[in-house]
PDB file of C-alpha atoms and ligand atoms in Angstrom:
ATOM      1  CA  MET A   1       2.692  17.236 -13.340  1.00 70.00           C
ATOM      2  CA  LYS A   2       2.706  13.588 -12.340  1.00 79.00           C
ATOM      3  CA  LYS A   3       3.074  10.890 -14.946  1.00 79.00           C
ATOM      4  CA  LYS A   4       0.797   8.534 -13.093  1.00 93.00           C
ATOM      5  CA  TYR A   5      -1.122   8.365  -9.813  1.00 96.00           C
ATOM      6  CA  TYR A   6      -1.352   5.252  -7.671  1.00 98.00           C
ATOM      7  CA  PHE A   7      -4.572   4.628  -5.776  1.00 98.00           C
ATOM      8  CA  GLY A   8      -5.091   1.637  -3.540  1.00 98.00           C
ATOM      9  CA  SER A   9      -7.310   0.377  -0.782  1.00 98.00           C
ATOM     10  CA  ASN A  10      -6.860  -2.244   1.874  1.00 98.00           C
ATOM     11  CA  LEU A  11     -10.249  -3.712   2.795  1.00 98.00           C
ATOM     12  CA  LYS A  12      -8.866  -4.984   6.132  1.00 97.00           C
ATOM     13  CA  MET A  13     -11.219  -7.493   7.834  1.00 98.00           C
ATOM     14  CA  TYR A  14     -14.311  -6.012   6.218  1.00 98.00           C
ATOM     15  CA  LYS A  15     -16.698  -7.320   3.543  1.00 98.00           C
ATOM     16  CA  THR A  16     -17.822 -10.879   2.867  1.00 98.00           C
ATOM     17  CA  VAL A  17     -16.965 -12.475  -0.484  1.00 98.00           C
ATOM     18  CA  SER A  18     -20.223 -11.299  -2.085  1.00 98.00           C
ATOM     19  CA  GLU A  19     -19.852  -7.773  -0.662  1.00 98.00           C
ATOM     20  CA  THR A  20     -16.280  -7.655  -1.949  1.00 98.00           C
ATOM     21  CA  MET A  21     -17.337  -8.756  -5.428  1.00 98.00           C
ATOM     22  CA  ASN A  22     -20.173  -6.211  -5.576  1.00 98.00           C
ATOM     23  CA  TYR A  23     -17.726  -3.521  -4.547  1.00 98.00           C
ATOM     24  CA  LEU A  24     -15.077  -4.569  -7.078  1.00 98.00           C
ATOM     25  CA  HIS A  25     -17.540  -4.842  -9.959  1.00 98.00           C
ATOM     26  CA  SER A  26     -18.948  -1.371  -9.177  1.00 98.00           C
ATOM     27  CA  LEU A  27     -15.468   0.111  -8.954  1.00 98.00           C
ATOM     28  CA  GLU A  28     -14.525  -1.522 -12.232  1.00 98.00           C
ATOM     29  CA  ASP A  29     -17.645  -0.074 -13.942  1.00 98.00           C
ATOM     30  CA  LEU A  30     -17.341   3.378 -12.403  1.00 98.00           C
ATOM     31  CA  THR A  31     -13.661   3.852 -13.218  1.00 98.00           C
ATOM     32  CA  GLY A  32     -13.516   1.901 -16.494  1.00 97.00           C
ATOM     33  CA  ASP A  33     -13.285   5.034 -18.657  1.00 97.00           C
ATOM     34  CA  ILE A  34     -10.200   6.425 -16.881  1.00 97.00           C
ATOM     35  CA  SER A  35      -6.963   5.731 -18.751  1.00 96.00           C
ATOM     36  CA  ARG A  36      -4.724   3.382 -16.784  1.00 96.00           C
ATOM     37  CA  GLU A  37      -1.751   5.257 -18.151  1.00 95.00           C
ATOM     38  CA  LYS A  38      -2.831   8.054 -15.822  1.00 92.00           C
ATOM     39  CA  MET A  39      -3.487   5.888 -12.782  1.00 96.00           C
ATOM     40  CA  GLU A  40      -3.038   2.485 -11.278  1.00 97.00           C
ATOM     41  CA  LEU A  41      -5.772   1.141  -9.055  1.00 98.00           C
ATOM     42  CA  PHE A  42      -5.216  -1.740  -6.650  1.00 98.00           C
ATOM     43  CA  ILE A  43      -7.456  -3.357  -4.051  1.00 98.00           C
ATOM     44  CA  LEU A  44      -6.442  -5.724  -1.263  1.00 98.00           C
ATOM     45  CA  PRO A  45      -9.415  -7.853  -0.160  1.00 98.00           C
ATOM     46  CA  SER A  46      -9.373 -10.585   2.481  1.00 98.00           C
ATOM     47  CA  PHE A  47      -7.796 -13.923   1.552  1.00 98.00           C
ATOM     48  CA  ILE A  48     -11.152 -15.621   1.080  1.00 98.00           C
ATOM     49  CA  SER A  49     -12.148 -13.198  -1.681  1.00 98.00           C
ATOM     50  CA  LEU A  50      -8.919 -13.418  -3.667  1.00 98.00           C
ATOM     51  CA  ASP A  51      -9.852 -16.353  -5.859  1.00 98.00           C
ATOM     52  CA  ARG A  52     -13.080 -14.852  -7.175  1.00 98.00           C
ATOM     53  CA  ALA A  53     -11.587 -11.380  -7.398  1.00 98.00           C
ATOM     54  CA  ILE A  54      -8.618 -12.457  -9.497  1.00 98.00           C
ATOM     55  CA  ASN A  55     -10.834 -14.477 -11.833  1.00 98.00           C
ATOM     56  CA  GLU A  56     -13.664 -11.975 -12.284  1.00 98.00           C
ATOM     57  CA  ILE A  57     -11.990  -8.572 -12.256  1.00 98.00           C
ATOM     58  CA  ASP A  58     -10.155  -7.178 -15.275  1.00 98.00           C
ATOM     59  CA  PRO A  59      -6.489  -6.969 -14.223  1.00 97.00           C
ATOM     60  CA  ASP A  60      -5.944  -4.031 -16.560  1.00 97.00           C
ATOM     61  CA  LEU A  61      -8.477  -2.041 -14.545  1.00 98.00           C
ATOM     62  CA  ILE A  62      -7.920  -3.182 -10.968  1.00 98.00           C
ATOM     63  CA  ARG A  63      -4.913  -5.031  -9.583  1.00 98.00           C
ATOM     64  CA  ILE A  64      -5.853  -7.468  -6.849  1.00 98.00           C
ATOM     65  CA  GLY A  65      -3.434  -8.173  -4.025  1.00 98.00           C
ATOM     66  CA  ALA A  66      -3.155  -9.881  -0.642  1.00 98.00           C
ATOM     67  CA  GLN A  67      -2.991  -8.049   2.682  1.00 98.00           C
ATOM     68  CA  THR A  68      -0.053 -10.095   3.954  1.00 98.00           C
ATOM     69  CA  MET A  69       1.622 -13.482   3.532  1.00 98.00           C
ATOM     70  CA  PHE A  70       4.196 -15.726   5.176  1.00 98.00           C
ATOM     71  CA  TRP A  71       7.715 -15.837   3.755  1.00 98.00           C
ATOM     72  CA  GLU A  72       8.303 -19.600   3.427  1.00 98.00           C
ATOM     73  CA  ASP A  73       7.043 -21.490   0.360  1.00 98.00           C
ATOM     74  CA  GLU A  74       5.400 -24.206   2.489  1.00 98.00           C
ATOM     75  CA  GLY A  75       5.763 -25.887   5.853  1.00 98.00           C
ATOM     76  CA  GLN A  76       4.473 -26.352   9.380  1.00 98.00           C
ATOM     77  CA  TYR A  77       3.017 -22.849   9.764  1.00 98.00           C
ATOM     78  CA  THR A  78      -0.618 -23.359  10.682  1.00 98.00           C
ATOM     79  CA  GLY A  79      -2.943 -20.673   9.452  1.00 97.00           C
ATOM     80  CA  GLU A  80      -0.461 -19.019   7.126  1.00 98.00           C
ATOM     81  CA  ILE A  81      -0.587 -18.415   3.360  1.00 98.00           C
ATOM     82  CA  SER A  82       2.599 -18.670   1.273  1.00 98.00           C
ATOM     83  CA  PRO A  83       3.853 -16.753  -1.769  1.00 98.00           C
ATOM     84  CA  VAL A  84       3.676 -19.979  -3.789  1.00 98.00           C
ATOM     85  CA  MET A  85      -0.017 -20.342  -2.907  1.00 98.00           C
ATOM     86  CA  LEU A  86      -0.771 -16.747  -3.865  1.00 98.00           C
ATOM     87  CA  CYS A  87       1.164 -16.962  -7.128  1.00 98.00           C
ATOM     88  CA  SER A  88      -0.555 -20.238  -8.027  1.00 98.00           C
ATOM     89  CA  MET A  89      -3.877 -18.322  -7.927  1.00 97.00           C
ATOM     90  CA  GLY A  90      -2.495 -15.537 -10.080  1.00 98.00           C
ATOM     91  CA  ILE A  91      -1.997 -13.067  -7.216  1.00 98.00           C
ATOM     92  CA  ARG A  92       1.175 -11.089  -7.924  1.00 98.00           C
ATOM     93  CA  PHE A  93       0.767  -8.247  -5.443  1.00 98.00           C
ATOM     94  CA  VAL A  94       1.133  -8.297  -1.673  1.00 98.00           C
ATOM     95  CA  MET A  95       1.172  -5.746   1.122  1.00 98.00           C
ATOM     96  CA  VAL A  96       3.774  -6.129   3.860  1.00 98.00           C
ATOM     97  CA  GLY A  97       3.930  -4.556   7.311  1.00 98.00           C
ATOM     98  CA  HIS A  98       0.652  -2.661   7.578  1.00 97.00           C
ATOM     99  CA  SER A  99       0.612  -0.873  10.925  1.00 95.00           C
ATOM    100  CA  GLU A 100      -2.131  -3.226  12.192  1.00 95.00           C
ATOM    101  CA  ARG A 101       0.117  -6.218  11.368  1.00 97.00           C
ATOM    102  CA  ARG A 102       2.992  -4.579  13.213  1.00 97.00           C
ATOM    103  CA  ASN A 103       0.975  -3.442  16.237  1.00 95.00           C
ATOM    104  CA  VAL A 104      -1.798  -5.994  16.710  1.00 96.00           C
ATOM    105  CA  PHE A 105       0.140  -9.052  15.509  1.00 97.00           C
ATOM    106  CA  ARG A 106       3.551  -7.858  16.702  1.00 97.00           C
ATOM    107  CA  GLU A 107       5.333  -8.356  13.386  1.00 98.00           C
ATOM    108  CA  SER A 108       8.919  -7.094  13.494  1.00 98.00           C
ATOM    109  CA  ASN A 109      10.983  -5.162  10.962  1.00 98.00           C
ATOM    110  CA  MET A 110      13.060  -8.264  10.399  1.00 98.00           C
ATOM    111  CA  GLU A 111       9.986 -10.363   9.596  1.00 98.00           C
ATOM    112  CA  GLU A 112       8.728  -7.706   7.188  1.00 98.00           C
ATOM    113  CA  GLY A 113      12.124  -7.959   5.500  1.00 98.00           C
ATOM    114  CA  TYR A 114      11.672 -11.741   5.093  1.00 98.00           C
ATOM    115  CA  ARG A 115       8.266 -11.114   3.517  1.00 98.00           C
ATOM    116  CA  MET A 116       9.601  -8.460   1.167  1.00 98.00           C
ATOM    117  CA  ARG A 117      12.460 -10.666   0.002  1.00 98.00           C
ATOM    118  CA  ALA A 118      10.145 -13.653  -0.467  1.00 98.00           C
ATOM    119  CA  ALA A 119       7.693 -11.555  -2.496  1.00 98.00           C
ATOM    120  CA  LEU A 120      10.384 -10.182  -4.784  1.00 97.00           C
ATOM    121  CA  HIS A 121      11.973 -13.607  -5.106  1.00 97.00           C
ATOM    122  CA  HIS A 122       8.610 -14.779  -6.469  1.00 98.00           C
ATOM    123  CA  LYS A 123       8.483 -11.746  -8.799  1.00 97.00           C
ATOM    124  CA  MET A 124       5.527 -10.217  -6.965  1.00 98.00           C
ATOM    125  CA  THR A 125       4.974  -6.507  -6.457  1.00 98.00           C
ATOM    126  CA  ALA A 126       5.424  -5.826  -2.740  1.00 98.00           C
ATOM    127  CA  LEU A 127       4.008  -2.789  -0.958  1.00 98.00           C
ATOM    128  CA  LEU A 128       5.964  -2.074   2.225  1.00 98.00           C
ATOM    129  CA  CYS A 129       4.067   0.025   4.762  1.00 98.00           C
ATOM    130  CA  VAL A 130       6.087   2.211   7.084  1.00 98.00           C
ATOM    131  CA  GLY A 131       5.136   4.776   9.680  1.00 98.00           C
ATOM    132  CA  GLU A 132       5.743   5.954  13.214  1.00 97.00           C
ATOM    133  CA  SER A 133       3.440   5.687  16.219  1.00 95.00           C
ATOM    134  CA  LEU A 134       2.186   8.698  18.149  1.00 95.00           C
ATOM    135  CA  VAL A 135       4.752   7.980  20.872  1.00 96.00           C
ATOM    136  CA  ASP A 136       7.572   7.873  18.313  1.00 97.00           C
ATOM    137  CA  LYS A 137       6.386  11.199  16.930  1.00 96.00           C
ATOM    138  CA  GLU A 138       6.191  12.784  20.380  1.00 96.00           C
ATOM    139  CA  LYS A 139       9.688  11.544  21.180  1.00 97.00           C
ATOM    140  CA  GLY A 140      10.925  13.173  17.967  1.00 96.00           C
ATOM    141  CA  ILE A 141      12.147   9.879  16.490  1.00 97.00           C
ATOM    142  CA  ALA A 142       9.670   9.477  13.608  1.00 97.00           C
ATOM    143  CA  LYS A 143      12.342   9.686  10.915  1.00 97.00           C
ATOM    144  CA  GLU A 144      14.661   7.251  12.709  1.00 97.00           C
ATOM    145  CA  VAL A 145      11.825   4.736  13.152  1.00 98.00           C
ATOM    146  CA  ILE A 146      10.854   4.941   9.466  1.00 98.00           C
ATOM    147  CA  MET A 147      14.486   4.714   8.378  1.00 97.00           C
ATOM    148  CA  GLU A 148      14.890   1.518  10.413  1.00 98.00           C
ATOM    149  CA  GLN A 149      11.669   0.073   8.944  1.00 98.00           C
ATOM    150  CA  MET A 150      12.992   0.778   5.470  1.00 98.00           C
ATOM    151  CA  LYS A 151      16.578  -0.338   5.957  1.00 98.00           C
ATOM    152  CA  THR A 152      15.583  -3.595   7.638  1.00 98.00           C
ATOM    153  CA  GLY A 153      12.446  -4.149   5.558  1.00 98.00           C
ATOM    154  CA  LEU A 154      14.381  -3.708   2.304  1.00 98.00           C
ATOM    155  CA  PHE A 155      17.628  -5.303   3.453  1.00 97.00           C
ATOM    156  CA  GLY A 156      19.224  -7.577   0.871  1.00 95.00           C
ATOM    157  CA  ILE A 157      17.087  -6.252  -1.999  1.00 96.00           C
ATOM    158  CA  THR A 158      19.212  -5.227  -4.951  1.00 94.00           C
ATOM    159  CA  PRO A 159      18.605  -2.187  -7.195  1.00 94.00           C
ATOM    160  CA  ASP A 160      17.515  -4.410 -10.091  1.00 93.00           C
ATOM    161  CA  ASN A 161      14.552  -5.535  -7.949  1.00 93.00           C
ATOM    162  CA  ALA A 162      13.488  -2.016  -7.012  1.00 93.00           C
ATOM    163  CA  ALA A 163      10.805  -1.875  -9.710  1.00 91.00           C
ATOM    164  CA  GLY A 164       8.811  -4.485  -7.747  1.00 96.00           C
ATOM    165  CA  ILE A 165       8.671  -2.320  -4.629  1.00 98.00           C
ATOM    166  CA  ARG A 166       6.051   0.187  -3.511  1.00 98.00           C
ATOM    167  CA  ILE A 167       6.184   2.125  -0.265  1.00 98.00           C
ATOM    168  CA  ALA A 168       3.183   3.398   1.681  1.00 98.00           C
ATOM    169  CA  TYR A 169       3.870   5.937   4.397  1.00 98.00           C
ATOM    170  CA  GLU A 170       1.115   5.689   6.971  1.00 97.00           C
ATOM    171  CA  PRO A 171       1.643   7.346  10.345  1.00 97.00           C
ATOM    172  CA  GLY A 172       0.060   5.087  12.992  1.00 95.00           C
ATOM    173  CA  TRP A 173      -1.597   8.106  14.647  1.00 95.00           C
ATOM    174  CA  ALA A 174      -3.379   9.060  11.418  1.00 95.00           C
ATOM    175  CA  ILE A 175      -4.863   5.639  10.609  1.00 94.00           C
ATOM    176  CA  GLY A 176      -8.396   4.417  11.269  1.00 89.00           C
ATOM    177  CA  THR A 177     -11.382   5.711  13.219  1.00 90.00           C
ATOM    178  CA  ALA A 178      -9.186   7.144  15.999  1.00 89.00           C
ATOM    179  CA  GLY A 179      -6.786   8.671  13.462  1.00 90.00           C
ATOM    180  CA  LYS A 180      -6.064  12.372  13.106  1.00 92.00           C
ATOM    181  CA  PRO A 181      -5.304  13.549   9.547  1.00 93.00           C
ATOM    182  CA  ALA A 182      -1.691  14.672   9.101  1.00 94.00           C
ATOM    183  CA  GLU A 183      -0.632  18.136   7.943  1.00 96.00           C
ATOM    184  CA  PRO A 184       0.554  18.233   4.317  1.00 97.00           C
ATOM    185  CA  PHE A 185       3.942  19.815   5.198  1.00 97.00           C
ATOM    186  CA  TYR A 186       4.631  16.982   7.615  1.00 97.00           C
ATOM    187  CA  ILE A 187       3.755  14.344   5.014  1.00 98.00           C
ATOM    188  CA  GLU A 188       5.984  16.025   2.442  1.00 98.00           C
ATOM    189  CA  SER A 189       8.980  16.105   4.775  1.00 97.00           C
ATOM    190  CA  ILE A 190       8.660  12.377   5.551  1.00 98.00           C
ATOM    191  CA  HIS A 191       8.132  11.479   1.891  1.00 98.00           C
ATOM    192  CA  GLU A 192      11.262  13.422   0.976  1.00 98.00           C
ATOM    193  CA  MET A 193      13.216  11.483   3.576  1.00 98.00           C
ATOM    194  CA  ILE A 194      11.784   8.190   2.248  1.00 98.00           C
ATOM    195  CA  LYS A 195      12.787   9.111  -1.294  1.00 98.00           C
ATOM    196  CA  GLU A 196      16.305  10.067  -0.173  1.00 97.00           C
ATOM    197  CA  THR A 197      16.628   6.711   1.596  1.00 97.00           C
ATOM    198  CA  LEU A 198      15.435   4.898  -1.535  1.00 97.00           C
ATOM    199  CA  LEU A 199      17.968   6.801  -3.625  1.00 97.00           C
ATOM    200  CA  GLU A 200      20.748   5.863  -1.245  1.00 96.00           C
ATOM    201  CA  MET A 201      19.712   2.193  -1.343  1.00 96.00           C
ATOM    202  CA  PHE A 202      18.744   1.740  -4.995  1.00 96.00           C
ATOM    203  CA  HIS A 203      20.476   4.608  -6.835  1.00 95.00           C
ATOM    204  CA  GLU A 204      18.857   5.465 -10.168  1.00 94.00           C
ATOM    205  CA  THR A 205      16.318   2.620  -9.968  1.00 95.00           C
ATOM    206  CA  ALA A 206      14.806   4.353  -6.888  1.00 95.00           C
ATOM    207  CA  GLU A 207      12.736   6.475  -9.220  1.00 93.00           C
ATOM    208  CA  ASN A 208      10.759   3.334 -10.116  1.00 91.00           C
ATOM    209  CA  VAL A 209       9.492   3.044  -6.533  1.00 97.00           C
ATOM    210  CA  PRO A 210       6.221   4.904  -5.985  1.00 97.00           C
ATOM    211  CA  VAL A 211       5.699   6.303  -2.488  1.00 98.00           C
ATOM    212  CA  LEU A 212       2.038   6.477  -1.469  1.00 98.00           C
ATOM    213  CA  TYR A 213       0.493   8.276   1.467  1.00 98.00           C
ATOM    214  CA  GLY A 214      -2.172   6.748   3.698  1.00 97.00           C
ATOM    215  CA  GLY A 215      -3.970   7.527   6.951  1.00 95.00           C
ATOM    216  CA  SER A 216      -7.399   9.213   7.174  1.00 95.00           C
ATOM    217  CA  VAL A 217      -7.314  10.223   3.511  1.00 97.00           C
ATOM    218  CA  ASN A 218     -10.772  11.546   2.629  1.00 96.00           C
ATOM    219  CA  LEU A 219     -12.582  13.707   0.082  1.00 96.00           C
ATOM    220  CA  ASP A 220     -11.582  16.878   1.931  1.00 96.00           C
ATOM    221  CA  ASN A 221      -7.840  16.276   2.066  1.00 97.00           C
ATOM    222  CA  ALA A 222      -7.126  13.927  -0.870  1.00 97.00           C
ATOM    223  CA  VAL A 223      -6.305  16.622  -3.423  1.00 97.00           C
ATOM    224  CA  SER A 224      -3.995  18.552  -1.094  1.00 97.00           C
ATOM    225  CA  TYR A 225      -2.131  15.344  -0.197  1.00 97.00           C
ATOM    226  CA  ALA A 226      -1.966  14.020  -3.747  1.00 97.00           C
ATOM    227  CA  GLN A 227      -0.518  17.257  -5.071  1.00 96.00           C
ATOM    228  CA  LEU A 228       2.487  17.184  -2.759  1.00 97.00           C
ATOM    229  CA  PRO A 229       5.575  16.784  -4.959  1.00 96.00           C
ATOM    230  CA  ALA A 230       6.930  13.726  -3.133  1.00 97.00           C
ATOM    231  CA  VAL A 231       3.565  11.921  -2.995  1.00 97.00           C
ATOM    232  CA  ASP A 232       2.991   9.471  -5.878  1.00 97.00           C
ATOM    233  CA  GLY A 233      -0.394   8.203  -4.809  1.00 98.00           C
ATOM    234  CA  LEU A 234      -2.880   7.557  -2.026  1.00 98.00           C
ATOM    235  CA  PHE A 235      -3.495   4.435   0.014  1.00 98.00           C
ATOM    236  CA  ILE A 236      -6.951   4.662   1.489  1.00 97.00           C
ATOM    237  CA  GLY A 237      -9.035   2.759   4.005  1.00 95.00           C
ATOM    238  CA  ARG A 238     -12.485   3.912   5.094  1.00 96.00           C
ATOM    239  CA  SER A 239     -13.016   6.563   2.419  1.00 96.00           C
ATOM    240  CA  ALA A 240     -12.501   3.995  -0.335  1.00 98.00           C
ATOM    241  CA  TRP A 241     -14.797   1.229   0.859  1.00 98.00           C
ATOM    242  CA  GLU A 242     -17.820   2.475  -1.069  1.00 98.00           C
ATOM    243  CA  ALA A 243     -17.126   2.341  -4.780  1.00 98.00           C
ATOM    244  CA  ASP A 244     -18.922   5.585  -5.644  1.00 98.00           C
ATOM    245  CA  LYS A 245     -17.076   7.555  -2.958  1.00 98.00           C
ATOM    246  CA  PHE A 246     -13.718   6.158  -4.031  1.00 98.00           C
ATOM    247  CA  ASN A 247     -14.513   6.924  -7.665  1.00 98.00           C
ATOM    248  CA  LYS A 248     -15.387  10.521  -6.723  1.00 98.00           C
ATOM    249  CA  LEU A 249     -12.206  10.928  -4.706  1.00 98.00           C
ATOM    250  CA  LEU A 250      -9.837   9.654  -7.359  1.00 97.00           C
ATOM    251  CA  ARG A 251     -11.540  11.704 -10.073  1.00 97.00           C
ATOM    252  CA  GLU A 252     -11.110  14.857  -7.980  1.00 97.00           C
ATOM    253  CA  VAL A 253      -7.399  14.125  -7.657  1.00 96.00           C
ATOM    254  CA  LEU A 254      -7.016  13.478 -11.393  1.00 96.00           C
ATOM    255  CA  LEU A 255      -9.063  16.545 -12.310  1.00 95.00           C
ATOM    256  CA  ALA A 256      -7.006  18.797 -10.034  1.00 94.00           C
ATOM    257  CA  GLU A 257      -3.883  17.545 -11.780  1.00 84.00           C
ATOM    258  CA  SER A 258      -5.100  18.068 -15.339  1.00 78.00           C
TER     259      SER A 258
HETATM  260  P1  PGA B 301      -7.881   4.858   6.908  1.00 83.31           P
HETATM  261  O1  PGA B 301      -6.964   3.550   6.837  1.00 83.31           O
HETATM  262  O2  PGA B 301      -7.851   5.517   5.554  1.00 83.31           O
HETATM  263  O3  PGA B 301      -9.244   4.327   7.255  1.00 83.31           O
HETATM  264  O4  PGA B 301      -7.301   5.751   7.970  1.00 83.31           O
HETATM  265  C1  PGA B 301      -5.710   3.601   6.221  1.00 83.31           C
HETATM  266  C2  PGA B 301      -5.002   2.292   6.398  1.00 83.31           C
HETATM  267  O5  PGA B 301      -5.109   1.652   7.441  1.00 83.31           O
HETATM  268  O6  PGA B 301      -4.284   1.856   5.471  1.00 83.31           O
END
């Protein structure tokens, strides 16, 4: 029996400000009766929606976070958003290293490490996404690739900061419209490896780091994924972008657990 489930969604480059607010208000209403001791719900809208979202949405019901950020506090970095800027708006949650950031924008493990350290330095919660590509999987190096993403992405972070970390395992080949849902046994074996790596790095504080699964999570597979012993929650794209569908999905997971 899990103490708490973590559910989150990254809205990617979808939804205008008004669409985002309609979505967030519906999700807030639909899920308002569910005890937050049983689950945490977080949503990552685009930068332009953050200000309204953080001011209008009850933080006890939905945590609002950014999809990425730069690691410096300020400077000559045109187009970037800094941790100081996010914190000044009240945003205390940031995702780092989503597979689209790594693949489309060529972000490196080392850069994700800078972001993670900057986020924790500013006392933000930082969700590090890790996952292998299809080629990595076919070469049989998935675990090595994920290990490197973790060791470099979390380099220099001390065990007393572990409580600010979340991990999302998202295999690149399972994400998005071209994604193929992963088999539960495969997910469990990678999550176990992630948890062992966390234990090695953070010792007893590793148990404060939730490890979420993401990649083509939908109503058909959510319960089987969420019930895997090493899975602490689900990180969902497409199947979470309509509030009523997301509400249905997370209720099915919670019901199956009770
Ligand atoms: P998906 O996206 O659920 O639409 O596959 C997951 C993600 O990119 O985080």
